[in-house]
């Protein structure tokens, strides 16, 4: 049985917490896309952790954590992250890395920085972790697979070939120092020795696990709107953020993914550039940012203040649809308890017409939010465990949004901790 946890929006919806909860029942947790560019924040018995590369299952003794072939694998970051959790008394996790995963090279990180510099004000708001140059090289077929680290002759030949090309760019486009092949080869030897204990033929491992009836959890990064095909291109990430890609990025049959938990936050936040229709500004935004998440809405990786906005039903319905949602997890509801009234974006006005369908980027740039205002509940809902015990206006907010997005909200999260969860029966009419 395979479940996927994915985001409906721009990321930072609280997937880390939901994955951490579901990992309790999982034998295996798999990261299937993305790299160390985003992060999950997890609060558990050991403390508060920001994970960038490790799957959220690493805190459980009974789970195997897998870095799938779809991931942009930053080897030193992975090793540092393992150390950062074991240093804080978390038992050494069982980790497997796909032999088909490709490696973020030191020059990918540099190219990311150089390109942002070159673009200046027109930059994409990259986290400069090398993700876009990494995926460009993967599809240009000049990436390095983990398996290739163990083929010395091939490695030498490929390093020489790739460096030649990279150095032309470094010299003529970026005017930066050239890469030294011998030094790069040495770095890759160090990477080989670091990663060797974890390397595995992951698709065989997962095939056997499926045959043995194991529970597998696929852990997505970012959300639908950052998908390179279905998101706000070009202000997107470089690997697919959709549950469907879980099959490819882990190496399992698509029909094995039976449950798709799509995480939606009770308000919106986004990082990086790009259209954000329900965005709010000034004091109103700052207040929500300060109260948001667990200790404010600031990037887990960069510390950058996130852009803030009201819940966007248009984007979220689209986000849930493209994920193939079977269950919606509605998170961070507790944060809205301070508001007298809560605006919700229920439509986009584009060139004088109102639509509820999420448009392509050029049209999205012109969209103005159509807002519906709901009454607030003006109380702290943390600690409540039964849906019926939530204030009436709070339930109305959940039910209004469920109706608007058209996918069942079966779980409401009302605090950052593992137990801050309310299960509910959906009232959605099919
Ligand atoms: P992810 O990338 O989707 O995992 O999102 P983040 O790691 O950025 O999570 C968002 C933040 O919200 C984290 O600091 C979580 O600890 C916190 N969080 C998750 N669920 C809740 C919730 O229901 N209420 C509150 N107040 N914070 C939450």
Short mmCIF file of C-alpha atoms and ligand atoms in Angstrom, two decimals:
data_model
loop_
_atom_site.label_atom_id
_atom_site.label_comp_id
_atom_site.label_asym_id
_atom_site.label_seq_id
_atom_site.Cartn_x
_atom_site.Cartn_y
_atom_site.Cartn_z
CA UNK A 1 0.00 0.00 0.00
CA UNK A 2 1.44 3.36 -1.02
CA UNK A 3 0.34 6.75 0.28
CA UNK A 4 1.67 10.09 -0.91
CA UNK A 5 1.82 13.36 1.01
CA UNK A 6 1.95 16.38 -1.27
CA UNK A 7 1.21 20.11 -1.22
CA UNK A 8 -1.69 21.86 -2.95
CA UNK A 9 -0.10 25.28 -3.17
CA UNK A 10 3.32 26.95 -3.12
CA UNK A 11 4.88 24.70 -0.48
CA UNK A 12 5.26 25.22 3.29
CA UNK A 13 1.74 23.90 3.82
CA UNK A 14 2.86 21.79 6.78
CA UNK A 15 3.62 18.58 4.88
CA UNK A 16 6.48 17.78 7.26
CA UNK A 17 4.14 17.38 10.19
CA UNK A 18 1.60 15.30 8.25
CA UNK A 19 4.33 13.05 6.85
CA UNK A 20 5.80 12.68 10.31
CA UNK A 21 2.36 11.60 11.60
CA UNK A 22 1.73 9.17 8.75
CA UNK A 23 5.28 7.82 9.02
CA UNK A 24 4.22 6.31 12.33
CA UNK A 25 2.35 3.64 10.35
CA UNK A 26 4.84 3.45 7.48
CA UNK A 27 7.58 0.88 7.00
CA UNK A 28 9.30 2.98 4.37
CA UNK A 29 9.32 6.74 3.65
CA UNK A 30 10.58 7.88 0.26
CA UNK A 31 11.63 11.30 -1.02
CA UNK A 32 10.97 11.26 -4.75
CA UNK A 33 11.80 14.73 -6.11
CA UNK A 34 13.46 18.04 -5.28
CA UNK A 35 16.61 18.59 -3.34
CA UNK A 36 17.94 20.44 -0.36
CA UNK A 37 16.34 23.67 -1.57
CA UNK A 38 13.25 23.56 0.60
CA UNK A 39 12.70 22.25 4.07
CA UNK A 40 10.25 20.59 6.37
CA UNK A 41 9.94 21.68 9.95
CA UNK A 42 9.15 18.88 12.35
CA UNK A 43 8.44 19.15 16.04
CA UNK A 44 8.64 15.90 18.00
CA UNK A 45 9.91 14.39 21.26
CA UNK A 46 13.52 15.08 20.30
CA UNK A 47 12.94 18.77 19.61
CA UNK A 48 12.40 20.95 16.56
CA UNK A 49 14.16 20.03 13.31
CA UNK A 50 14.42 21.57 9.87
CA UNK A 51 15.04 18.78 7.36
CA UNK A 52 16.13 19.63 3.83
CA UNK A 53 17.11 16.28 2.38
CA UNK A 54 16.22 13.52 4.80
CA UNK A 55 12.75 11.99 4.62
CA UNK A 56 10.57 12.77 7.63
CA UNK A 57 10.56 9.11 8.71
CA UNK A 58 14.08 9.39 10.14
CA UNK A 59 12.73 9.93 13.63
CA UNK A 60 11.17 6.48 13.86
CA UNK A 61 13.13 3.31 14.58
CA UNK A 62 10.85 1.13 12.50
CA UNK A 63 11.06 3.05 9.22
CA UNK A 64 13.54 2.90 6.41
CA UNK A 65 14.15 6.29 4.81
CA UNK A 66 14.82 6.35 1.11
CA UNK A 67 16.25 8.99 -1.21
CA UNK A 68 14.69 8.06 -4.54
CA UNK A 69 16.13 8.41 -8.03
CA UNK A 70 14.06 11.57 -8.66
CA UNK A 71 15.86 13.55 -5.96
CA UNK A 72 18.69 16.05 -6.51
CA UNK A 73 21.13 14.44 -4.09
CA UNK A 74 23.51 16.81 -2.32
CA UNK A 75 25.87 14.32 -0.68
CA UNK A 76 27.66 16.56 1.88
CA UNK A 77 24.30 18.06 2.91
CA UNK A 78 22.83 14.59 3.41
CA UNK A 79 25.78 13.47 5.54
CA UNK A 80 25.68 16.71 7.61
CA UNK A 81 21.96 16.33 8.12
CA UNK A 82 22.33 12.75 9.37
CA UNK A 83 24.96 13.99 11.82
CA UNK A 84 22.81 16.93 12.91
CA UNK A 85 20.04 14.61 14.06
CA UNK A 86 22.21 11.89 15.62
CA UNK A 87 24.09 14.65 17.51
CA UNK A 88 20.76 15.46 19.14
CA UNK A 89 20.18 11.91 20.36
CA UNK A 90 17.95 10.67 17.55
CA UNK A 91 18.90 6.99 16.98
CA UNK A 92 20.89 6.46 13.75
CA UNK A 93 18.24 6.14 11.04
CA UNK A 94 18.18 3.43 8.37
CA UNK A 95 18.81 5.26 5.10
CA UNK A 96 18.99 3.99 1.54
CA UNK A 97 19.97 6.06 -1.47
CA UNK A 98 19.02 5.06 -4.99
CA UNK A 99 21.95 4.09 -7.20
CA UNK A 100 20.08 5.98 -9.94
CA UNK A 101 19.80 9.25 -8.01
CA UNK A 102 21.89 12.00 -9.53
CA UNK A 103 24.33 14.16 -7.66
CA UNK A 104 24.27 17.90 -7.09
CA UNK A 105 27.79 18.89 -8.14
CA UNK A 106 29.70 21.75 -6.47
CA UNK A 107 29.49 23.67 -9.75
CA UNK A 108 25.67 23.38 -9.81
CA UNK A 109 25.55 25.46 -6.65
CA UNK A 110 27.97 28.00 -8.16
CA UNK A 111 26.07 28.20 -11.46
CA UNK A 112 22.87 28.82 -9.52
CA UNK A 113 24.49 31.78 -7.74
CA UNK A 114 26.14 33.13 -10.88
CA UNK A 115 22.91 32.98 -12.85
CA UNK A 116 20.96 34.81 -10.14
CA UNK A 117 23.70 37.46 -10.14
CA UNK A 118 23.57 37.73 -13.92
CA UNK A 119 19.76 38.09 -13.95
CA UNK A 120 19.87 40.70 -11.20
CA UNK A 121 16.37 42.06 -10.57
CA UNK A 122 14.87 39.54 -13.02
CA UNK A 123 15.93 36.54 -10.95
CA UNK A 124 13.61 33.64 -10.14
CA UNK A 125 14.18 33.85 -6.41
CA UNK A 126 16.20 30.64 -6.35
CA UNK A 127 17.44 29.30 -3.01
CA UNK A 128 20.81 28.86 -4.77
CA UNK A 129 21.11 25.20 -3.85
CA UNK A 130 22.00 24.22 -7.41
CA UNK A 131 18.62 22.67 -8.19
CA UNK A 132 17.89 24.30 -11.57
CA UNK A 133 21.43 23.70 -12.98
CA UNK A 134 21.24 20.15 -11.61
CA UNK A 135 17.99 19.25 -13.39
CA UNK A 136 19.12 21.04 -16.56
CA UNK A 137 22.18 18.80 -16.65
CA UNK A 138 20.15 15.69 -15.82
CA UNK A 139 17.93 16.20 -18.85
CA UNK A 140 20.85 17.39 -20.99
CA UNK A 141 22.34 13.98 -20.10
CA UNK A 142 25.49 15.33 -18.52
CA UNK A 143 24.48 14.61 -14.92
CA UNK A 144 26.30 12.17 -12.65
CA UNK A 145 24.42 9.17 -11.28
CA UNK A 146 25.41 7.78 -7.89
CA UNK A 147 26.24 4.48 -9.62
CA UNK A 148 28.82 6.27 -11.79
CA UNK A 149 30.90 7.22 -8.76
CA UNK A 150 31.87 3.56 -8.59
CA UNK A 151 33.06 3.34 -12.23
CA UNK A 152 36.45 5.01 -12.07
CA UNK A 153 37.29 5.00 -15.76
CA UNK A 154 33.90 6.31 -16.81
CA UNK A 155 34.05 8.94 -14.08
CA UNK A 156 37.44 10.30 -15.20
CA UNK A 157 36.39 10.52 -18.81
CA UNK A 158 33.07 12.16 -17.97
CA UNK A 159 34.56 14.70 -15.57
CA UNK A 160 37.02 15.84 -18.26
CA UNK A 161 34.25 16.08 -20.86
CA UNK A 162 31.77 17.96 -18.68
CA UNK A 163 34.35 20.33 -17.20
CA UNK A 164 35.41 21.39 -20.68
CA UNK A 165 31.86 22.52 -21.40
CA UNK A 166 31.29 24.13 -18.00
CA UNK A 167 34.52 26.09 -18.25
CA UNK A 168 33.42 27.73 -21.49
CA UNK A 169 30.35 29.06 -19.68
CA UNK A 170 32.34 30.10 -16.63
CA UNK A 171 34.86 32.03 -18.71
CA UNK A 172 32.63 33.64 -21.32
CA UNK A 173 29.22 34.05 -19.73
CA UNK A 174 29.94 34.46 -16.04
CA UNK A 175 33.60 35.60 -16.01
CA UNK A 176 34.36 33.37 -13.05
CA UNK A 177 37.24 31.00 -12.15
CA UNK A 178 37.44 27.74 -14.11
CA UNK A 179 36.83 24.28 -12.62
CA UNK A 180 39.91 22.14 -12.05
CA UNK A 181 39.20 18.58 -13.25
CA UNK A 182 41.66 16.89 -10.91
CA UNK A 183 40.18 18.66 -7.92
CA UNK A 184 36.65 17.81 -8.99
CA UNK A 185 37.58 14.17 -9.37
CA UNK A 186 38.99 14.19 -5.86
CA UNK A 187 35.75 15.68 -4.56
CA UNK A 188 33.76 12.95 -6.31
CA UNK A 189 35.99 10.29 -4.73
CA UNK A 190 35.18 11.80 -1.35
CA UNK A 191 31.45 11.78 -2.26
CA UNK A 192 31.76 8.11 -3.28
CA UNK A 193 33.20 7.16 0.10
CA UNK A 194 30.55 9.17 1.95
CA UNK A 195 27.58 7.68 0.11
CA UNK A 196 28.83 4.07 -0.30
CA UNK A 197 27.20 2.70 2.87
CA UNK A 198 23.74 3.83 1.73
CA UNK A 199 23.61 2.90 -1.97
CA UNK A 200 20.82 0.54 -3.02
CA UNK A 201 18.86 -0.63 -6.06
CA UNK A 202 15.76 1.14 -4.71
CA UNK A 203 13.18 -0.02 -7.27
CA UNK A 204 14.02 -3.67 -6.52
CA UNK A 205 13.85 -2.93 -2.80
CA UNK A 206 10.45 -1.29 -3.16
CA UNK A 207 9.14 -4.03 -5.43
CA UNK A 208 9.99 -6.60 -2.78
CA UNK A 209 8.49 -4.39 -0.07
CA UNK A 210 5.23 -4.08 -2.02
CA UNK A 211 5.06 -7.84 -2.50
CA UNK A 212 5.57 -8.27 1.24
CA UNK A 213 2.63 -5.90 1.92
CA UNK A 214 4.71 -3.12 3.46
CA UNK A 215 3.37 0.40 3.93
CA UNK A 216 5.19 2.95 1.84
CA UNK A 217 4.88 6.71 2.17
CA UNK A 218 5.96 9.06 -0.60
CA UNK A 219 6.98 12.48 0.66
CA UNK A 220 6.57 15.41 -1.73
CA UNK A 221 8.33 18.73 -1.53
CA UNK A 222 6.79 22.13 -2.38
CA UNK A 223 3.31 22.06 -3.96
CA UNK A 224 1.28 21.89 -7.17
CA UNK A 225 1.83 25.53 -8.07
CA UNK A 226 5.59 24.97 -8.19
CA UNK A 227 5.30 22.06 -10.63
CA UNK A 228 7.21 22.76 -13.86
CA UNK A 229 4.25 21.66 -16.03
CA UNK A 230 1.17 22.56 -14.02
CA UNK A 231 2.50 25.38 -11.85
CA UNK A 232 3.19 29.08 -12.36
CA UNK A 233 5.90 28.54 -14.99
CA UNK A 234 8.62 29.84 -15.05
CA UNK A 235 8.43 30.69 -11.33
CA UNK A 236 8.44 27.00 -10.52
CA UNK A 237 10.84 24.41 -9.24
CA UNK A 238 12.73 22.11 -11.60
CA UNK A 239 11.20 18.74 -10.70
CA UNK A 240 7.59 17.65 -10.64
CA UNK A 241 5.85 18.20 -7.32
CA UNK A 242 2.88 15.98 -8.20
CA UNK A 243 1.98 12.69 -6.57
CA UNK A 244 1.99 11.08 -10.02
CA UNK A 245 5.71 11.77 -10.26
CA UNK A 246 6.12 9.76 -7.06
CA UNK A 247 5.88 6.63 -9.16
CA UNK A 248 8.77 7.74 -11.35
CA UNK A 249 10.91 9.37 -8.69
CA UNK A 250 10.71 6.30 -6.47
CA UNK A 251 10.53 3.62 -9.17
CA UNK A 252 7.15 1.99 -8.44
CA UNK A 253 4.05 1.33 -10.58
CA UNK A 254 1.66 4.34 -10.67
CA UNK A 255 -1.36 2.21 -9.72
CA UNK A 256 0.25 1.34 -6.38
CA UNK A 257 -0.36 4.91 -5.10
CA UNK A 258 -3.75 4.48 -3.46
CA UNK A 259 -4.06 7.39 -1.07
CA UNK A 260 -3.06 10.94 -1.90
CA UNK A 261 -3.03 13.26 1.09
CA UNK A 262 -2.91 16.82 -0.15
CA UNK A 263 -1.89 19.39 2.42
CA UNK A 264 -3.55 22.81 2.32
CA UNK A 265 -2.78 25.59 4.77
CA UNK A 266 -5.69 27.62 6.22
CA UNK A 267 -4.17 30.76 4.66
CA UNK A 268 -1.58 31.25 1.91
CA UNK A 269 2.14 31.84 1.92
CA UNK A 270 4.69 31.74 -0.86
CA UNK A 271 8.40 32.23 -1.34
CA UNK A 272 10.17 33.49 -4.42
CA UNK A 273 8.78 35.54 -7.25
CA UNK A 274 5.59 34.96 -9.24
CA UNK A 275 1.90 35.82 -9.32
CA UNK A 276 0.16 35.41 -5.97
CA UNK A 277 -3.41 36.56 -6.42
CA UNK A 278 -4.62 36.57 -2.81
CA UNK A 279 -1.45 38.24 -1.50
CA UNK A 280 -1.74 40.79 1.30
CA UNK A 281 0.76 43.47 2.25
CA UNK A 282 1.85 45.86 4.99
CA UNK A 283 0.74 45.46 8.59
CA UNK A 284 -1.99 42.99 7.71
CA UNK A 285 0.59 40.66 6.14
CA UNK A 286 3.14 41.22 8.88
CA UNK A 287 0.64 40.28 11.58
CA UNK A 288 -0.23 37.00 9.84
CA UNK A 289 3.47 36.32 9.11
CA UNK A 290 4.43 36.87 12.73
CA UNK A 291 1.67 34.59 14.04
CA UNK A 292 1.92 32.03 11.24
CA UNK A 293 3.28 28.49 11.33
CA UNK A 294 5.26 27.71 14.43
CA UNK A 295 7.23 30.86 15.21
CA UNK A 296 6.45 32.88 12.10
CA UNK A 297 6.38 32.39 8.35
CA UNK A 298 10.05 32.52 7.44
CA UNK A 299 11.82 30.18 4.99
CA UNK A 300 13.08 26.94 6.60
CA UNK A 301 16.17 27.10 4.39
CA UNK A 302 16.84 30.79 3.88
CA UNK A 303 15.10 32.55 6.77
CA UNK A 304 13.49 34.84 4.16
CA UNK A 305 10.12 36.31 5.18
CA UNK A 306 7.41 34.48 3.23
CA UNK A 307 4.85 36.37 1.17
CA UNK A 308 1.44 36.12 2.83
CA UNK A 309 -2.13 35.93 1.59
CA UNK A 310 -5.66 34.75 2.32
CA UNK A 311 -6.77 31.22 1.50
CA UNK A 312 -7.12 30.85 -2.25
CA UNK A 313 -9.94 28.47 -3.23
CA UNK A 314 -9.19 28.76 -6.96
CA UNK A 315 -5.53 27.80 -6.57
CA UNK A 316 -6.29 25.14 -3.96
CA UNK A 317 -9.04 23.42 -5.93
CA UNK A 318 -6.68 23.29 -8.90
CA UNK A 319 -3.82 22.20 -6.63
CA UNK A 320 -5.91 19.34 -5.19
CA UNK A 321 -7.20 18.29 -8.62
CA UNK A 322 -3.75 17.98 -10.19
CA UNK A 323 -2.51 15.97 -7.24
CA UNK A 324 -5.37 13.48 -7.56
CA UNK A 325 -6.34 14.16 -3.96
CA UNK A 326 -8.15 11.50 -1.95
CA UNK A 327 -7.89 13.36 1.37
CA UNK A 328 -7.20 16.98 2.25
CA UNK A 329 -5.21 17.84 5.38
CA UNK A 330 -6.14 21.36 6.40
CA UNK A 331 -3.32 22.83 8.49
CA UNK A 332 -2.38 25.77 10.71
CA UNK A 333 -6.01 26.64 11.37
CA UNK A 334 -5.18 27.75 14.93
CA UNK A 335 -3.23 30.75 13.61
CA UNK A 336 -6.38 32.47 12.29
CA UNK A 337 -7.96 32.72 15.76
CA UNK A 338 -7.02 36.40 16.13
CA UNK A 339 -9.05 37.70 13.19
CA UNK A 340 -12.50 39.33 13.46
CA UNK A 341 -13.23 38.50 9.86
CA UNK A 342 -11.39 36.23 7.44
CA UNK A 343 -11.37 36.99 3.72
CA UNK A 344 -11.14 33.99 1.38
CA UNK A 345 -10.38 34.23 -2.32
CA UNK A 346 -13.21 32.49 -4.19
CA UNK A 347 -12.64 33.69 -7.75
CA UNK A 348 -10.25 35.51 -10.05
CA UNK A 349 -11.28 38.52 -12.06
CA UNK A 350 -9.36 38.58 -15.32
CA UNK A 351 -10.09 41.26 -17.93
CA UNK A 352 -13.45 41.96 -16.31
CA UNK A 353 -14.55 38.33 -16.14
CA UNK A 354 -14.70 36.18 -13.05
CA UNK A 355 -13.38 32.64 -13.24
CA UNK A 356 -12.92 29.86 -10.73
CA UNK A 357 -10.48 27.95 -12.96
CA UNK A 358 -6.79 28.49 -12.34
CA UNK A 359 -5.33 30.03 -15.51
CA UNK A 360 -1.94 29.94 -17.27
CA UNK A 361 0.71 32.33 -15.98
CA UNK A 362 0.20 35.23 -18.40
CA UNK A 363 -3.49 35.41 -17.42
CA UNK A 364 -2.72 34.79 -13.76
CA UNK A 365 -0.55 37.92 -13.72
CA UNK A 366 -3.67 39.93 -14.56
CA UNK A 367 -5.97 38.26 -12.03
CA UNK A 368 -7.52 40.23 -9.20
CA UNK A 369 -8.93 38.34 -6.20
CA UNK A 370 -12.68 38.08 -5.66
CA UNK A 371 -12.98 37.86 -1.89
CA UNK A 372 -15.72 36.43 0.31
CA UNK A 373 -15.46 37.40 3.96
CA UNK A 374 -16.28 34.89 6.69
CA UNK A 375 -16.68 35.67 10.38
CA UNK A 376 -13.72 34.82 12.64
CA UNK A 377 -13.97 32.73 15.82
CA UNK A 378 -11.76 34.91 18.02
CA UNK A 379 -10.41 32.16 20.23
CA UNK A 380 -7.52 29.79 20.67
CA UNK A 381 -8.44 26.38 19.26
CA UNK A 382 -5.18 24.61 20.14
CA UNK A 383 -5.71 21.56 22.31
CA UNK A 384 -9.18 20.78 20.89
CA UNK A 385 -9.38 17.14 19.72
CA UNK A 386 -12.98 16.74 18.52
CA UNK A 387 -14.27 18.51 15.48
CA UNK A 388 -17.61 19.23 17.20
CA UNK A 389 -15.78 21.12 19.95
CA UNK A 390 -14.43 23.71 17.53
CA UNK A 391 -16.22 27.09 17.61
CA UNK A 392 -19.09 27.23 15.15
CA UNK A 393 -17.48 29.90 12.98
CA UNK A 394 -14.33 27.84 12.79
CA UNK A 395 -16.29 24.82 11.54
CA UNK A 396 -18.09 27.07 9.07
CA UNK A 397 -14.70 28.20 7.74
CA UNK A 398 -13.56 24.59 7.25
CA UNK A 399 -16.84 23.54 5.64
CA UNK A 400 -16.99 26.59 3.37
CA UNK A 401 -13.50 25.84 2.09
CA UNK A 402 -14.23 22.15 1.66
CA UNK A 403 -17.27 23.01 -0.43
CA UNK A 404 -15.25 25.47 -2.52
CA UNK A 405 -12.30 23.17 -3.23
CA UNK A 406 -14.47 20.10 -3.71
CA UNK A 407 -12.18 17.59 -1.99
CA UNK A 408 -12.81 16.06 1.45
CA UNK A 409 -11.06 17.67 4.41
CA UNK A 410 -10.60 14.67 6.68
CA UNK A 411 -7.92 16.05 8.92
CA UNK A 412 -7.56 19.47 10.53
CA UNK A 413 -4.28 20.48 12.15
CA UNK A 414 -4.55 22.96 15.01
CA UNK A 415 -0.99 23.21 16.28
CA UNK A 416 2.55 22.25 15.28
CA UNK A 417 2.87 19.14 17.48
CA UNK A 418 2.18 15.57 16.34
CA UNK A 419 -0.96 15.31 18.43
CA UNK A 420 -2.47 18.63 17.41
CA UNK A 421 -4.83 16.91 15.02
CA UNK A 422 -8.59 16.66 14.59
CA UNK A 423 -10.05 13.96 12.35
CA UNK A 424 -13.42 14.63 10.79
CA UNK A 425 -15.95 13.04 8.52
CA UNK A 426 -16.30 15.00 5.32
CA UNK A 427 -19.70 16.54 4.69
CA UNK A 428 -18.98 17.00 1.01
CA UNK A 429 -21.83 16.07 -1.28
CA UNK A 430 -20.52 14.07 -4.21
P1 LIG B 1 6.29 21.94 4.70
O1 LIG B 1 7.44 22.37 3.88
O2 LIG B 1 5.03 21.79 3.89
O3 LIG B 1 6.57 20.79 5.59
O4 LIG B 1 5.98 23.15 5.65
P2 LIG B 1 6.83 23.77 6.83
O5 LIG B 1 7.83 22.86 7.38
O6 LIG B 1 7.26 25.13 6.43
O7 LIG B 1 5.68 23.84 7.91
C1 LIG B 1 5.06 24.98 8.21
C2 LIG B 1 5.27 25.38 9.66
O8 LIG B 1 4.03 25.25 10.30
C3 LIG B 1 6.22 24.57 10.49
O9 LIG B 1 6.91 25.46 11.35
C4 LIG B 1 5.33 23.62 11.29
O10 LIG B 1 5.88 23.26 12.55
C5 LIG B 1 4.15 24.47 11.49
N1 LIG B 1 2.86 23.79 11.58
C6 LIG B 1 2.42 22.67 10.93
N2 LIG B 1 1.12 22.44 11.22
C7 LIG B 1 0.74 23.44 12.07
C8 LIG B 1 -0.49 23.79 12.70
O11 LIG B 1 -1.51 23.14 12.53
N3 LIG B 1 -0.48 24.91 13.47
C9 LIG B 1 0.62 25.69 13.66
N4 LIG B 1 0.51 26.77 14.43
N5 LIG B 1 1.78 25.41 13.06
C10 LIG B 1 1.85 24.31 12.29
#
